[in-house]
Coordinates of C-alpha atoms in Angstrom, one line a residue:
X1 CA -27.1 23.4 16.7
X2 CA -30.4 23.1 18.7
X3 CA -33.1 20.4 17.1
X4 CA -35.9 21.8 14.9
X5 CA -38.4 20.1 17.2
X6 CA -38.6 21.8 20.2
X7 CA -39.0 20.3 23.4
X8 CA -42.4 19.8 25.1
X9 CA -41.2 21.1 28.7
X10 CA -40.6 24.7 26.6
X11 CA -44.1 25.3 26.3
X12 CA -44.7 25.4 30.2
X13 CA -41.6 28.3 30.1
X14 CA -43.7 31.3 31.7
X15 CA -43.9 33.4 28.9
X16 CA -44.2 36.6 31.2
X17 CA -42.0 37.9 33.6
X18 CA -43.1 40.6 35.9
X19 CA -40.2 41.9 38.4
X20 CA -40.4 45.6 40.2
X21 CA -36.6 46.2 40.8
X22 CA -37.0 49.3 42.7
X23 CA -39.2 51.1 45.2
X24 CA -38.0 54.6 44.1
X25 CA -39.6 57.7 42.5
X26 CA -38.7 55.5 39.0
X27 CA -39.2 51.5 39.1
X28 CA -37.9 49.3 36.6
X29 CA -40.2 46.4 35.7
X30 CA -39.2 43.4 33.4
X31 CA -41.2 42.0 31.1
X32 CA -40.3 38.4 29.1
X33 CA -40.9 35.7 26.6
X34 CA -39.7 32.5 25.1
X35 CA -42.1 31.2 22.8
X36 CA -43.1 32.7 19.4
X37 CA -46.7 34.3 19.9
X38 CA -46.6 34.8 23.5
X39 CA -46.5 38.1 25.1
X40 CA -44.2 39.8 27.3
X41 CA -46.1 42.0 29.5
X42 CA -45.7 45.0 31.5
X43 CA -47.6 46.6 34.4
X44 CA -46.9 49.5 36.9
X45 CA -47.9 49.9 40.1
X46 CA -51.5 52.0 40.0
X47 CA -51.4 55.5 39.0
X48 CA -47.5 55.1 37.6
X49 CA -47.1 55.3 33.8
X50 CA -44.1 53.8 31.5
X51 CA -41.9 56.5 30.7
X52 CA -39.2 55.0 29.3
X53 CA -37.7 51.8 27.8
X54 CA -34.7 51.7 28.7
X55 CA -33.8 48.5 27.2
X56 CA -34.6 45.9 24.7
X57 CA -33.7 43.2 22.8
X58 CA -35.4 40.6 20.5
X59 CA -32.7 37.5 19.4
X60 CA -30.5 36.1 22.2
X61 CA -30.2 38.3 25.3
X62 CA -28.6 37.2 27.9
X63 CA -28.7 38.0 32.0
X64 CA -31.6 38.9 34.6
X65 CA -33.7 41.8 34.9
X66 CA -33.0 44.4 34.7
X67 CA -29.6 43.7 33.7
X68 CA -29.7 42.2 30.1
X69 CA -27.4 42.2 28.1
X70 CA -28.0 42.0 24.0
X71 CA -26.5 39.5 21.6
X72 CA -25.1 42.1 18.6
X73 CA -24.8 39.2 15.9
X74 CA -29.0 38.2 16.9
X75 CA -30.6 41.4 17.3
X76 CA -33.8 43.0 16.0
X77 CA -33.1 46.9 15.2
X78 CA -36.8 47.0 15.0
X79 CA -38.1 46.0 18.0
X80 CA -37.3 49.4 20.5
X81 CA -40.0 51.4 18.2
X82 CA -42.2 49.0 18.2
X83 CA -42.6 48.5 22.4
X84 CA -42.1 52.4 22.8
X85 CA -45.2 52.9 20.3
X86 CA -47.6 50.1 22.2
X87 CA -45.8 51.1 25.8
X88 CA -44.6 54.7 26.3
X89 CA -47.2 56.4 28.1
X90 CA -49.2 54.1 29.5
X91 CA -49.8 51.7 32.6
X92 CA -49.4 48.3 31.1
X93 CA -48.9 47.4 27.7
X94 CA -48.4 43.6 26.1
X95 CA -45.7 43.3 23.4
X96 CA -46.7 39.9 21.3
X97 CA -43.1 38.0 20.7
X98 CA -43.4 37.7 16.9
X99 CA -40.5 37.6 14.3
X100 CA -42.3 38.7 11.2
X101 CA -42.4 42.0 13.2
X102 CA -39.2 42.0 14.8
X103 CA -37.3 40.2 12.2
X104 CA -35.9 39.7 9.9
X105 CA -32.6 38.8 11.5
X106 CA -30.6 36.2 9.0
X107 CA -27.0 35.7 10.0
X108 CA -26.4 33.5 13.1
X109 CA -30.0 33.9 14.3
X110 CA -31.4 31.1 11.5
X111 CA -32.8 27.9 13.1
X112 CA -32.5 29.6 16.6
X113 CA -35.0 29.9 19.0
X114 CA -35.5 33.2 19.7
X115 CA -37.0 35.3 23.0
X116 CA -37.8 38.8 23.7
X117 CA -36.7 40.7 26.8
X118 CA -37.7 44.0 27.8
X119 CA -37.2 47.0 30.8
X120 CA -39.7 49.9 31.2
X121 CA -39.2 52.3 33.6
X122 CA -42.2 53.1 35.2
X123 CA -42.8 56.8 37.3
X124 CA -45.8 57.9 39.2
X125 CA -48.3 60.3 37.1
X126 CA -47.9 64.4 38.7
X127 CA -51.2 65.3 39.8
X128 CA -53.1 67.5 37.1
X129 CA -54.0 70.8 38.1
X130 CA -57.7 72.2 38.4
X131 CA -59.2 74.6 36.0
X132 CA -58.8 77.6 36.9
X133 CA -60.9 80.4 35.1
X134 CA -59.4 83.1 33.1
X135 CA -60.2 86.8 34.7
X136 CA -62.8 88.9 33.2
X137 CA -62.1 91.3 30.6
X138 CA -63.0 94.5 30.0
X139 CA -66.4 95.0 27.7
X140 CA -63.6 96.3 24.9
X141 CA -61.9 92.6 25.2
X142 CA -62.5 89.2 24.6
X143 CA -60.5 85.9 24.4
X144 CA -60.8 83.8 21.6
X145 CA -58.6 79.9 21.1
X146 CA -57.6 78.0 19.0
X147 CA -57.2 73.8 19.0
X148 CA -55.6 71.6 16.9
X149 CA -54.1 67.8 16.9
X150 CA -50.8 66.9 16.0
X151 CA -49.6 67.8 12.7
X152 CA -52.4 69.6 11.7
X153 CA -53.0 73.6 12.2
X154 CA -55.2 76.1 13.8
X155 CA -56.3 79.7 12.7
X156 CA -56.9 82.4 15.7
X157 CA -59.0 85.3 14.7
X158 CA -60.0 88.2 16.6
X159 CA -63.2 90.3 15.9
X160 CA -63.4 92.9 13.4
X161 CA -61.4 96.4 14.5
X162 CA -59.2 93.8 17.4
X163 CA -55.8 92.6 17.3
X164 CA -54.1 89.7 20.0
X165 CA -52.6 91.8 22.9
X166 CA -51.5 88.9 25.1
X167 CA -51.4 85.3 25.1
X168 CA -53.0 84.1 28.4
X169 CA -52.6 80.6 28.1
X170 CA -51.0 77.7 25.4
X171 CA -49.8 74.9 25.4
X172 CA -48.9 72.2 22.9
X173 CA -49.5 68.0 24.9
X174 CA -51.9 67.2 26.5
X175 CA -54.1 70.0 27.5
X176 CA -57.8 70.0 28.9
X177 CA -60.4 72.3 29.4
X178 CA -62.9 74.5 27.4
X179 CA -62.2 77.9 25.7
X180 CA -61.0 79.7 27.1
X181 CA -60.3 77.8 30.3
X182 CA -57.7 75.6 30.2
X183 CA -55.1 73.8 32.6
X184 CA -51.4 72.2 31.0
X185 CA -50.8 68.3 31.6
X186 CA -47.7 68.4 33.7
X187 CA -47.1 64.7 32.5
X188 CA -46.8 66.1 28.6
X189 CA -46.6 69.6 28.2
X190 CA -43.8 72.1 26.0
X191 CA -43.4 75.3 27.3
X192 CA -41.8 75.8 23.7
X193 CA -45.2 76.5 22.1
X194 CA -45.7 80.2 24.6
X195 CA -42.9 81.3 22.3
X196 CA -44.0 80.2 19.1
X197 CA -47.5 81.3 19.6
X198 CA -46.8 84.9 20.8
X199 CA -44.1 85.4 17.9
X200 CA -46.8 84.3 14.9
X201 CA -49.9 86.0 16.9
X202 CA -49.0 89.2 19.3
X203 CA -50.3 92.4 17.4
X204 CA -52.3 90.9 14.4
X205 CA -55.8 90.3 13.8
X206 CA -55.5 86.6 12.9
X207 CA -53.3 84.0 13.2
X208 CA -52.2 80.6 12.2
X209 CA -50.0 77.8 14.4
X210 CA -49.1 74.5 13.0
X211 CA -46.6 71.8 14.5
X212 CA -43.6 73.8 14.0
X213 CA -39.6 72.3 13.4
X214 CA -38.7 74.3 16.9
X215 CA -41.3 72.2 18.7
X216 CA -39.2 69.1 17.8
X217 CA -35.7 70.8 18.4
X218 CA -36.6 71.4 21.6
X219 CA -38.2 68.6 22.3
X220 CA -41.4 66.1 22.3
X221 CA -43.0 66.2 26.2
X222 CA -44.0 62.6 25.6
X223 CA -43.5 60.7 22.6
X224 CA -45.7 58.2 21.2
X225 CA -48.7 60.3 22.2
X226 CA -51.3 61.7 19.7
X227 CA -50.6 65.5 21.2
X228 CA -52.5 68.8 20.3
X229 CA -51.8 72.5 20.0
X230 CA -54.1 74.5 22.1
X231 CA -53.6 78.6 22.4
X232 CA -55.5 81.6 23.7
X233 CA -55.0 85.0 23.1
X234 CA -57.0 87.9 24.1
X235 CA -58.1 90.6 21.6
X236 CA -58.3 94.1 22.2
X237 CA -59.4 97.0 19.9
X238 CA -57.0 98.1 17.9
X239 CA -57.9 101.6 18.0
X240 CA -57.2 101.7 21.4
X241 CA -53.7 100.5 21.3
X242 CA -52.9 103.2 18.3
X243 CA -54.7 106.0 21.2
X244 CA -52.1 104.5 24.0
X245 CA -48.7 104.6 22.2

């Protein structure tokens, strides 16, 4: 059993260990800490973002980045949602080493000193497309969008006498843009939400998307992210439609 009082030499233990591991289209980088209230931190290289954490462990991991290895009777089952939530996503993120989060543990890990290891996998950002406008419409025709974040729902509605004859663009990420000119995030994009929106809106006057179950069967494009739904259709006269068929 290890004394209560720790020793003094502990608390000039670098509490951050930085370590790229590869040079590849993916790099692992290794972040570290030994002391309660000390961060481990992680940083890509410029213009890379943490895509993954592909391993964690708070308690008594053993072994050197990025091969750790966890300690199954002193482990946090905590501690993976909290570093994706603060790191997925991003360039560099610093996870604080504290056992009221983590914890708590009990068992074996009473009276131990604890440390906190972690491996993000880090992958260069794709380049984001330019804007590129929509093609005019006839005078008959319009476009017309619809935005919404996460969770929460959007109503599409076409003007009097028109119905939605095509959905030109949508895209549920991290779109930007302008109605009705849009481009998709290649870093967090579904392609799931095309389907979904041309099912609910494709020959009706008005319609209404929310953050539908299929979205998450097939899939979040980047998790952790506040994400929105953004769609648009073009309207058309329904009159017309009725004249061609």
């Amino acid at each position: 059993m290890r004394s209560d009082n720790r020793p003094s030499f502990v608390f000039f233990v670098a509490a951050l260990v930085l370590l790229v591991v590869s040079a590849s289209a993916e790099t692992l980088v290794c972040g570290a800490s030994d002391i309660e209230g000390a961060s481990a931190s992680i940083v890509c290289p410029s213009d890379w973002v943490i895509v993954g954490i592909p391993f964690v462990s708070y308690g008594l991991p053993t072994g050197t980045c990025p091969n750790y290895v966890s300690e199954p009777v002193c482990e946090s089952h905590t501690v993976f949602g909290t570093v994706a939530s603060l790191c997925v996503g991003r360039n560099n993120c610093s996870v604080v080493q504290n056992a009221e989060k983590f914890g708590p543990l009990g068992g074996t890990c009473t009276k131990v000193y604890k440390r906190l290891r972690l491996v993000a996998q880090c992958a260069p950002l794709a380049p984001k497309p330019s804007i590129s406008p929509l093609p005019a419409l006839p005078p008959s025709h319009t476009y017309a969008c619809g935005t919404a974040p996460e969770w929460q729902q959007t109503t599409i509605t076409c003007p009097a006498g028109s119905v939605v004859v095509r959905i030109p663009f949508a895209s549920y990420g991290l779109p930007t843009g302008v109605c009705p000119n849009y481009a998709i995030d290649p870093n967090c994009h579904s392609t799931a939400i095309m389907h979904i929106a041309a099912s609910r809106c494709l020959g009706k006057k008005s319609c209404t998307i929310s953050h539908p179950s299929e979205l998450n069967i097939l899939g979040d494009p980047c998790y952790y992210l506040n994400k929105r739904i953004t769609v648009v259709v073009e309207c058309a006269p329904a009159s017309g439609l009725m004249a061609q068929m």
